[in-house]
Tab-separated table of N, CA and C in Angstrom:
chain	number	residue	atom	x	y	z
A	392	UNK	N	-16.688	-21.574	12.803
A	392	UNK	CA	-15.442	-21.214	13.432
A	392	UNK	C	-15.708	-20.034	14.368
A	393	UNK	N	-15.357	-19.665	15.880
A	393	UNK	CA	-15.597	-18.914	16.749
A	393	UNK	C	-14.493	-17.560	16.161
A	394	UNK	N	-15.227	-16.858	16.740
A	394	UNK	CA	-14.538	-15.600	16.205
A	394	UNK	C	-13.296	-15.011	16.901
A	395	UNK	N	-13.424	-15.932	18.188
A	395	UNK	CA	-11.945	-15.640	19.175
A	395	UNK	C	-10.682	-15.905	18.226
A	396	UNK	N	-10.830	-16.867	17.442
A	396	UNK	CA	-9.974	-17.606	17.005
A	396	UNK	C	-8.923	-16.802	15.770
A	397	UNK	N	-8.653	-15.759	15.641
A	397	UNK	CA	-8.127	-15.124	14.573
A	397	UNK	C	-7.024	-15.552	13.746
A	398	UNK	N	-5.970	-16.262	14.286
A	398	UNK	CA	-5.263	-16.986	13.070
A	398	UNK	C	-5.854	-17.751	12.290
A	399	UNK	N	-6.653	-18.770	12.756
A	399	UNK	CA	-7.508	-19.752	12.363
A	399	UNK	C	-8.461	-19.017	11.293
A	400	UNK	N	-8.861	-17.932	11.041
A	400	UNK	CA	-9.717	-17.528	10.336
A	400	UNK	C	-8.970	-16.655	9.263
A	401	UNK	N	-7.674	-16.080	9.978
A	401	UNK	CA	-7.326	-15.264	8.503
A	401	UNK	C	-6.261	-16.206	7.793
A	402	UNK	N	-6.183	-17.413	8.298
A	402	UNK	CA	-5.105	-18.211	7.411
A	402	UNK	C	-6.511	-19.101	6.122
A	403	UNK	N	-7.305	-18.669	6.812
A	403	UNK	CA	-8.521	-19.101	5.931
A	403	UNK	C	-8.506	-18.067	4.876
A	404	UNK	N	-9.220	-16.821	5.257
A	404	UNK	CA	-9.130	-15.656	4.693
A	404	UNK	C	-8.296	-15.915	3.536
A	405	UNK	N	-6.860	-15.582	3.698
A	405	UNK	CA	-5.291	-15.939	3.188
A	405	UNK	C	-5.851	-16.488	2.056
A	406	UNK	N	-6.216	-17.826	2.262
A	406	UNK	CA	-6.093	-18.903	1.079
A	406	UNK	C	-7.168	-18.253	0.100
A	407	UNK	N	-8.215	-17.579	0.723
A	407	UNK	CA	-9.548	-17.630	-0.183
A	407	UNK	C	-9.419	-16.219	-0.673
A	408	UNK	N	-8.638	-15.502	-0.375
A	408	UNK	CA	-8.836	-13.883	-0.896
A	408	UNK	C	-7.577	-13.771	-0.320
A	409	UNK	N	-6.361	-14.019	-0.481
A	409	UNK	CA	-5.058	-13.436	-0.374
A	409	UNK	C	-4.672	-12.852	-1.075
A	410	UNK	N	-5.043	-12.840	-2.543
A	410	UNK	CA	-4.586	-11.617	-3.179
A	410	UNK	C	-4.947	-10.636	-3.669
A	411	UNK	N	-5.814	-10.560	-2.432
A	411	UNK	CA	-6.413	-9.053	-2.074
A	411	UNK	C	-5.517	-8.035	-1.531
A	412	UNK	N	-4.395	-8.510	-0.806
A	412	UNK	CA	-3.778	-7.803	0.120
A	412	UNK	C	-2.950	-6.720	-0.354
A	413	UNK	N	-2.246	-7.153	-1.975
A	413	UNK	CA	-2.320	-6.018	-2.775
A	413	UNK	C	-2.440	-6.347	-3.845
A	414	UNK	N	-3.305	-5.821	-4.677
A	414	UNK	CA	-3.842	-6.267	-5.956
A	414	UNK	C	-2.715	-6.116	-7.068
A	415	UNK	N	-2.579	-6.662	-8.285
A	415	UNK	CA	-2.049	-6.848	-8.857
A	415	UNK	C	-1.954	-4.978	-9.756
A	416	UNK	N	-3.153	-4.306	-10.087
A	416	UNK	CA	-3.248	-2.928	-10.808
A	416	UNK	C	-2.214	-2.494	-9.706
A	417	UNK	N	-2.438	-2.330	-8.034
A	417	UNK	CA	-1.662	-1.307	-7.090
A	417	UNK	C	-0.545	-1.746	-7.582
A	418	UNK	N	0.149	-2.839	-7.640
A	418	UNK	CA	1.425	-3.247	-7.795
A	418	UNK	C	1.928	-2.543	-9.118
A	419	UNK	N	1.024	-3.053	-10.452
A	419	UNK	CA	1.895	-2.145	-11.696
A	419	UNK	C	1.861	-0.869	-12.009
A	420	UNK	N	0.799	-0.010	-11.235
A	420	UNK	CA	0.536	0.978	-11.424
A	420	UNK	C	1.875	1.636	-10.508
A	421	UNK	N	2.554	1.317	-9.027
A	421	UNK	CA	3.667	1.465	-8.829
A	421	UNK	C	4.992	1.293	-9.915
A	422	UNK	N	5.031	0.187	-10.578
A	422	UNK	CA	5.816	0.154	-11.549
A	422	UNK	C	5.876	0.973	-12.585
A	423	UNK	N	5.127	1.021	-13.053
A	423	UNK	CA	4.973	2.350	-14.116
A	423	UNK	C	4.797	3.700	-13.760
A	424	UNK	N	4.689	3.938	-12.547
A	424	UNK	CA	5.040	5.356	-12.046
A	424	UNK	C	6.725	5.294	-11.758
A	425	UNK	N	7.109	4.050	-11.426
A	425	UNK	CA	8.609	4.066	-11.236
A	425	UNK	C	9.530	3.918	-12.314
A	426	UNK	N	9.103	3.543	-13.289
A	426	UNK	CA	9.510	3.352	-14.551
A	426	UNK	C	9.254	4.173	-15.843
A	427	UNK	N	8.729	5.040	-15.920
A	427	UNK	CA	8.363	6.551	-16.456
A	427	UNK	C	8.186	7.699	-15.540
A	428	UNK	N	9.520	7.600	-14.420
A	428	UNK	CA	8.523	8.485	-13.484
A	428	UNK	C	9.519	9.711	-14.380
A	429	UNK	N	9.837	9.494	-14.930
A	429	UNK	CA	11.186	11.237	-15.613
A	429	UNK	C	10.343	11.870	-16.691
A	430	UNK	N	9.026	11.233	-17.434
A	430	UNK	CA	8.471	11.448	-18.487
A	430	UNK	C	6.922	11.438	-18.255
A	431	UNK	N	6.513	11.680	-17.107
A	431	UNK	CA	5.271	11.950	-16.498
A	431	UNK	C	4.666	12.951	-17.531
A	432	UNK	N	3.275	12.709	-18.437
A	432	UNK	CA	2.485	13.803	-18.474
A	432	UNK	C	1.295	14.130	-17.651
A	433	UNK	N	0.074	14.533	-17.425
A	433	UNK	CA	-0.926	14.912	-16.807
A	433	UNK	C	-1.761	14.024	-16.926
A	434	UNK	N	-2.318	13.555	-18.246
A	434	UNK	CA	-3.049	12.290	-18.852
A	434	UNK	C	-2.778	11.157	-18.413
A	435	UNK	N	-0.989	10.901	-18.272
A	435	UNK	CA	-0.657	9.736	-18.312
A	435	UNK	C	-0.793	9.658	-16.685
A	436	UNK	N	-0.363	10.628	-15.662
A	436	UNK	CA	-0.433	10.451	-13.991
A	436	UNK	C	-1.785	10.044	-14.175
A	437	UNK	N	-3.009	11.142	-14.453
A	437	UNK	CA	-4.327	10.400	-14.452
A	437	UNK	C	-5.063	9.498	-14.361
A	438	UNK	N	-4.308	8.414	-15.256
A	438	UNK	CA	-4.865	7.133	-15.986
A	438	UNK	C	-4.144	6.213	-14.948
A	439	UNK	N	-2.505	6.603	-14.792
A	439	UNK	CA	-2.166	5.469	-13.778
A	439	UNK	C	-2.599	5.376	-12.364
A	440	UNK	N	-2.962	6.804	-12.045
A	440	UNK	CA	-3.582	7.002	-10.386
A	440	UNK	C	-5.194	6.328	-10.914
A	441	UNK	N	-5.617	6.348	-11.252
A	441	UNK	CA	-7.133	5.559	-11.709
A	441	UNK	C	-6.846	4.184	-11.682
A	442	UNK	N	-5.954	3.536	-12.316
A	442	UNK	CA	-5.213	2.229	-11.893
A	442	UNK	C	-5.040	1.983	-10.326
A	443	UNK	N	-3.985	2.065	-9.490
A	443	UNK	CA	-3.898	2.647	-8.476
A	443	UNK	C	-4.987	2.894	-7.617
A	444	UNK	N	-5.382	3.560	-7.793
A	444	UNK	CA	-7.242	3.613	-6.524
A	444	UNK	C	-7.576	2.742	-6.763
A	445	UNK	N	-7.725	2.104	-7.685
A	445	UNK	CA	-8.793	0.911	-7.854
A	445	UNK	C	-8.159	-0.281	-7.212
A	446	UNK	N	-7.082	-0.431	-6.901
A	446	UNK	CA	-6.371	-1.286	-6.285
A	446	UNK	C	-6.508	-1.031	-5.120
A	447	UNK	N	-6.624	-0.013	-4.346
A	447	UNK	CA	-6.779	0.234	-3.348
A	447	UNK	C	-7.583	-0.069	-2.927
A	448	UNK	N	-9.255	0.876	-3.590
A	448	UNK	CA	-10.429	0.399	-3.254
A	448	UNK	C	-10.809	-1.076	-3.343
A	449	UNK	N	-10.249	-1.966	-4.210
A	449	UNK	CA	-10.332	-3.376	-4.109
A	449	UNK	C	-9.915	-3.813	-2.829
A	450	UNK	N	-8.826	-3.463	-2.536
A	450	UNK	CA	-8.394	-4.029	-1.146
A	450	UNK	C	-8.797	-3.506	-0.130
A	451	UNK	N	-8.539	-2.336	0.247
A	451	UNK	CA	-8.974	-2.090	1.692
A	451	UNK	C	-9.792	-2.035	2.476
A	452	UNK	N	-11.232	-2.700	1.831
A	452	UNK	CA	-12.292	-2.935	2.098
A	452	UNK	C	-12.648	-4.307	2.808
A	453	UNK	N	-11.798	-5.402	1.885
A	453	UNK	CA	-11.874	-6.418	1.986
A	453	UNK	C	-10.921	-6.412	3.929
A	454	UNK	N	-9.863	-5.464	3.451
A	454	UNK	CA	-8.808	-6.232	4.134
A	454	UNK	C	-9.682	-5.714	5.622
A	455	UNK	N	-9.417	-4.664	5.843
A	455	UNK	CA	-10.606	-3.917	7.045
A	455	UNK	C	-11.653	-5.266	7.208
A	456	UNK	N	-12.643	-5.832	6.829
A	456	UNK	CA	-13.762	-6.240	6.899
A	456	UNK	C	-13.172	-7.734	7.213
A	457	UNK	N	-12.115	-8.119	6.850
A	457	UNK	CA	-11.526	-9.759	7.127
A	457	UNK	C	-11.175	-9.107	8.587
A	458	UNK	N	-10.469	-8.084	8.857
A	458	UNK	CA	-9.418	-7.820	10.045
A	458	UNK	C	-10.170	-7.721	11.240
A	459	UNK	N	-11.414	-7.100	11.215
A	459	UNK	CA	-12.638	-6.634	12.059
A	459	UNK	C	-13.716	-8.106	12.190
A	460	UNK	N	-13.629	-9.010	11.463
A	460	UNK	CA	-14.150	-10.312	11.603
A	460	UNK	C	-13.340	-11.103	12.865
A	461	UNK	N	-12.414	-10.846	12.811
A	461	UNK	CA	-11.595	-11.505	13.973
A	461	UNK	C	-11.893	-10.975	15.198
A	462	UNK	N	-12.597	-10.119	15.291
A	462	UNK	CA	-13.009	-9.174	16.937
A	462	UNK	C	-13.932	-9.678	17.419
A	463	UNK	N	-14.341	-9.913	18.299
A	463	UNK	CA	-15.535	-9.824	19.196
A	463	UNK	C	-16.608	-8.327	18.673
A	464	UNK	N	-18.207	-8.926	18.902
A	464	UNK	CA	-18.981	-7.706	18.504
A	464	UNK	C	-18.697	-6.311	19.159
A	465	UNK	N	-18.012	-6.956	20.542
A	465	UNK	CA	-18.058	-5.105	21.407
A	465	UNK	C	-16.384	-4.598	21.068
A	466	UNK	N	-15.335	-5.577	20.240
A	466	UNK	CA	-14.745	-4.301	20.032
A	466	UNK	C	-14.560	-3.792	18.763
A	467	UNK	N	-15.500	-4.368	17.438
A	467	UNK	CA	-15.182	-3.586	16.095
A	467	UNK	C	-15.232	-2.162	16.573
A	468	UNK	N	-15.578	-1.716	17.215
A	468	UNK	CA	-15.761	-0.234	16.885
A	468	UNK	C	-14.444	0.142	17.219
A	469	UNK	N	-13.769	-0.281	18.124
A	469	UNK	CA	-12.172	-0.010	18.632
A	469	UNK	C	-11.350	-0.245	17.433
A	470	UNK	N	-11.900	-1.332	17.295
A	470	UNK	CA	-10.783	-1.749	16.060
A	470	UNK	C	-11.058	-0.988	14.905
A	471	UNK	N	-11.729	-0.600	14.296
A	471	UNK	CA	-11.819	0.159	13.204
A	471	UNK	C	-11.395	1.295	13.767
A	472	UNK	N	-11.869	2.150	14.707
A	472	UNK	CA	-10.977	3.406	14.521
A	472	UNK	C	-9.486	2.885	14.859
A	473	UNK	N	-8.891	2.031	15.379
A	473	UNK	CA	-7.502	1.545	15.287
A	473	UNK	C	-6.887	1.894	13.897
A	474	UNK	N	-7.826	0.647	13.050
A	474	UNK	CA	-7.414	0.723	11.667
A	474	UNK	C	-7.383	1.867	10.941
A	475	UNK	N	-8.811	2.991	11.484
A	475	UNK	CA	-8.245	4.319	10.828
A	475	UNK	C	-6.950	4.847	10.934
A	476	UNK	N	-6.978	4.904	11.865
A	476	UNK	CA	-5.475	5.543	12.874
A	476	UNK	C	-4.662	5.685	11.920
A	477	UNK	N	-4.368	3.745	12.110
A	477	UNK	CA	-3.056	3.528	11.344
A	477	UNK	C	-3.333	3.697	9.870
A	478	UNK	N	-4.380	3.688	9.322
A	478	UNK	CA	-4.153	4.022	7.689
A	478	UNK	C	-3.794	5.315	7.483
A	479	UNK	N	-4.260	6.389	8.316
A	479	UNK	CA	-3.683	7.923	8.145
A	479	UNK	C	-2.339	7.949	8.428
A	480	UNK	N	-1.761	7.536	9.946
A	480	UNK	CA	-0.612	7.215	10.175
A	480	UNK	C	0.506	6.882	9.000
A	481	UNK	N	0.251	5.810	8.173
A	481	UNK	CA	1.180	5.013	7.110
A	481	UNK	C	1.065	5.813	6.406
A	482	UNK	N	-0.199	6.789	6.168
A	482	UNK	CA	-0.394	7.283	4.596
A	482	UNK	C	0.649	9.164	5.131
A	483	UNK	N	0.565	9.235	6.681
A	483	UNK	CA	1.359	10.600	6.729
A	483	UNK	C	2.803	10.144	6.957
A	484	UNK	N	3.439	8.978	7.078
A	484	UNK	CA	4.486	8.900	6.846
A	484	UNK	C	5.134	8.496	5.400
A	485	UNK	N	4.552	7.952	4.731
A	485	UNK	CA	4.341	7.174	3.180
A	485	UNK	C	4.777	9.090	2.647
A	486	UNK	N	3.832	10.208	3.119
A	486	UNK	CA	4.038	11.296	1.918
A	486	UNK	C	5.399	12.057	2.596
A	487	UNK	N	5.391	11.413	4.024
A	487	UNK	CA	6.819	12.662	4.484
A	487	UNK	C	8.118	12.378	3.741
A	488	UNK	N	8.015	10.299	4.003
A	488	UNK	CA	9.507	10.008	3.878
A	488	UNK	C	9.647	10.437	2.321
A	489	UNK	N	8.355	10.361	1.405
A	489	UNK	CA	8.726	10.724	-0.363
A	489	UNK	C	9.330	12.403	-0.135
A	490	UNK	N	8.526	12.980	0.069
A	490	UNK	CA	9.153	14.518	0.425
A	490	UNK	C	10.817	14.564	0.625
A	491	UNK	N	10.618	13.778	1.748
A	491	UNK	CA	12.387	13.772	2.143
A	491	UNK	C	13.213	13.421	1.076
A	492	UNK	N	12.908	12.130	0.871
A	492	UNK	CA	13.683	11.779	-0.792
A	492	UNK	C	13.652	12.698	-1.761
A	493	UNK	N	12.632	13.255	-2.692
A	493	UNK	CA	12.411	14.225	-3.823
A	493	UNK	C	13.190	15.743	-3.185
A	494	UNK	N	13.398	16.292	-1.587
A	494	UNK	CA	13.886	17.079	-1.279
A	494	UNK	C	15.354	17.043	-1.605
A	495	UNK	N	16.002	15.638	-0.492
A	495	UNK	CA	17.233	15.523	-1.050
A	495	UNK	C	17.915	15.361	-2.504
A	496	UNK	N	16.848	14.611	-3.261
A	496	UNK	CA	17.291	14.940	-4.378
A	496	UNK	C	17.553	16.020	-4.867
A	497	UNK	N	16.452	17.176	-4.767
A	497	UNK	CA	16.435	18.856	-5.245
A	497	UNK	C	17.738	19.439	-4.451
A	498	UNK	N	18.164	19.024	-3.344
A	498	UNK	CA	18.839	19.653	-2.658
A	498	UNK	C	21.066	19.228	-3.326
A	499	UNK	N	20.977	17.986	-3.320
A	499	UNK	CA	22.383	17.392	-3.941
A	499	UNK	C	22.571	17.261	-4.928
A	500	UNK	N	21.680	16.848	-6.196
A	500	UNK	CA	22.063	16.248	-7.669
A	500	UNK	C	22.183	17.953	-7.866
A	501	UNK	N	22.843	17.948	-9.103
A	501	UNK	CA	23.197	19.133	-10.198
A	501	UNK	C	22.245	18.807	-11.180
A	502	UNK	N	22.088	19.684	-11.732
A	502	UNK	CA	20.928	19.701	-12.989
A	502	UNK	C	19.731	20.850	-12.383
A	503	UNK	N	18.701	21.280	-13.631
A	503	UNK	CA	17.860	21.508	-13.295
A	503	UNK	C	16.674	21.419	-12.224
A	504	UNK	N	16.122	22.527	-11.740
A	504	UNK	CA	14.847	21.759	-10.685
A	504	UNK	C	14.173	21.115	-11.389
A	505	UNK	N	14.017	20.950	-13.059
A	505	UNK	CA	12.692	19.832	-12.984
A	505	UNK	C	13.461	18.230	-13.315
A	506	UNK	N	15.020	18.389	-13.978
A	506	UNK	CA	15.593	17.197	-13.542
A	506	UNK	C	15.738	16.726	-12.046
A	507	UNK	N	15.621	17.300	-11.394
A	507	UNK	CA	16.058	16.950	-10.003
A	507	UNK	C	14.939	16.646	-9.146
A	508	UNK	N	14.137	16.984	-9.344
A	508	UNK	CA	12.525	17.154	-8.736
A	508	UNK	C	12.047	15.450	-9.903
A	509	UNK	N	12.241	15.298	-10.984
A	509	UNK	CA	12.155	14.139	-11.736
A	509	UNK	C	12.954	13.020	-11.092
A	510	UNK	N	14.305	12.990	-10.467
A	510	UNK	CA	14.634	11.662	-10.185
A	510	UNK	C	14.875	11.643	-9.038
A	511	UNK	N	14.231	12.997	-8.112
A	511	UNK	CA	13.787	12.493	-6.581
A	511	UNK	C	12.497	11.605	-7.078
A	512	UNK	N	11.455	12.284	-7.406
A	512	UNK	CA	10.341	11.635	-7.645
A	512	UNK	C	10.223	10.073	-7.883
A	513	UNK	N	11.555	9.595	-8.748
A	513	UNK	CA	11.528	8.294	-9.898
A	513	UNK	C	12.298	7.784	-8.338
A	514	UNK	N	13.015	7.941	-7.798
A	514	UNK	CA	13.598	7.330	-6.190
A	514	UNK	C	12.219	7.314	-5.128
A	515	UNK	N	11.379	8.255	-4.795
A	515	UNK	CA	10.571	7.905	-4.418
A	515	UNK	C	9.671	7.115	-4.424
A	516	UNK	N	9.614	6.581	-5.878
A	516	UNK	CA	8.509	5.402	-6.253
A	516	UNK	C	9.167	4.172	-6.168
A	517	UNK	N	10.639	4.128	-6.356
A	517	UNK	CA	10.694	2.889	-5.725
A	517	UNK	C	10.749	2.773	-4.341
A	518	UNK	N	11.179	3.723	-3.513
A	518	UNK	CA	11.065	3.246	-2.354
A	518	UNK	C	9.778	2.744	-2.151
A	519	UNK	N	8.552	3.767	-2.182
A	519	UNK	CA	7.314	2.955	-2.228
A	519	UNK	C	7.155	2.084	-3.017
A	520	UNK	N	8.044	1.184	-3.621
A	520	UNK	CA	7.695	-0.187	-4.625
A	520	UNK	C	8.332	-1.288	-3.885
A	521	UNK	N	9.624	-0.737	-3.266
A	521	UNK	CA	10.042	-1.642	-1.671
A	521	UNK	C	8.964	-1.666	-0.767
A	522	UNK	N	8.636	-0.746	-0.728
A	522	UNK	CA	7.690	-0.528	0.697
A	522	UNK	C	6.648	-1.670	0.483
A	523	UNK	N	6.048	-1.358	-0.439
A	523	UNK	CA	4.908	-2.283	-0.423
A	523	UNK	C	5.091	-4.146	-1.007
A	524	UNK	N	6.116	-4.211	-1.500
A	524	UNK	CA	6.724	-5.252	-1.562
A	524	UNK	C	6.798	-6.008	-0.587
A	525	UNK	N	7.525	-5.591	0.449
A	525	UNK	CA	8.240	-5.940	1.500
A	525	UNK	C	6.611	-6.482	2.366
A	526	UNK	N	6.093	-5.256	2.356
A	526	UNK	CA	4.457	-5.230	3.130
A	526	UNK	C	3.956	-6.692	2.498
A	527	UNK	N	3.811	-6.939	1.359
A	527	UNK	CA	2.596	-7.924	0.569
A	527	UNK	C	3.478	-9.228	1.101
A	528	UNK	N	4.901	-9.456	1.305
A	528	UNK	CA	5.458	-10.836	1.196
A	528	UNK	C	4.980	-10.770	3.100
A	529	UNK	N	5.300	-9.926	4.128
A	529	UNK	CA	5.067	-10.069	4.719
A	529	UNK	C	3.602	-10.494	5.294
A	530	UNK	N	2.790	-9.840	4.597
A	530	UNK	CA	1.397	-10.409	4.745
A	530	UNK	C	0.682	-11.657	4.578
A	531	UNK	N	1.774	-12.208	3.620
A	531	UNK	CA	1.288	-13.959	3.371
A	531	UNK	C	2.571	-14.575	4.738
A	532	UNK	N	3.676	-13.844	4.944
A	532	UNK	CA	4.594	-14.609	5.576
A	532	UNK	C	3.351	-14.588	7.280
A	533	UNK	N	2.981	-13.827	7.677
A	533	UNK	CA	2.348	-13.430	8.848
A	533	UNK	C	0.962	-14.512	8.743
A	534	UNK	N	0.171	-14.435	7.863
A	534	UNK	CA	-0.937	-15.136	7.643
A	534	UNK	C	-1.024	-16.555	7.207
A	535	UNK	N	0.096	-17.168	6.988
A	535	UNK	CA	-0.055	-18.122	6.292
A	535	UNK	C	1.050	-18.821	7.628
């Protein structure tokens, strides 16, 4: 298959490693940060962010290395720093918009700062549990 051809290759991709795009640990390890996020200990963040990376590192290797297959030899190099770009990009908006949320929370609910700082936090994880939701259906809707 010619490498011009990029739908043609990541609807391949898709079928043979699609659920790479987000692994199943990234997904519950979101859930269980969203679902104990009021009862967080140190041990327990630990163990689930160790979950979590590993989902990451499973994927974004793959996904980079499928995405950069679709280029021509003279422009991976474009394209990967592209892809840097945008992974810093997502990852500095991913920590602003949580900020904003966990702020407004600290800022409107009544209760304590560590109640309030607790269910900004537990709102923040779902938004990032939408977020990436939304991302993974779109990724088979786009590729497939």
């Amino acid at each position: 298959m010619p490498r011009h051809q990029p739908s043609a290759y990541l609807s391949h991709t898709a079928r043979r490693e699609g659920w790479l795009a987000l692994p199943p640990c990234r997904w519950v390890a979101l859930l269980i940060f969203t679902l104990a996020a009021r009862h967080l200990a140190n041990p327990f963040i630990a163990t689930v962010y160790v979950l979590y990376m590993a989902g990451m590192g499973t994927c974004m290797g793959s996904v980079i290395t499928s995405t950069l297959r679709t280029l021509a030899d003279n422009q991976q190099t474009e394209g990967n720093a592209i892809l840097n770009i945008l992974q810093q990009f997502a990852g500095a908006v991913g920590t602003s918009l949580s900020a904003v949320v966990v702020a407004q929370s600290q800022t409107y609910l009544a209760g304590s700062q560590a109640y309030t700082t607790a269910v900004g936090t537990q709102n923040a994880f779902i938004m990032l549990t939408v977020f990436a939701t939304v991302i993974w259906f779109s990724y088979f809707k786009v590729v497939n």
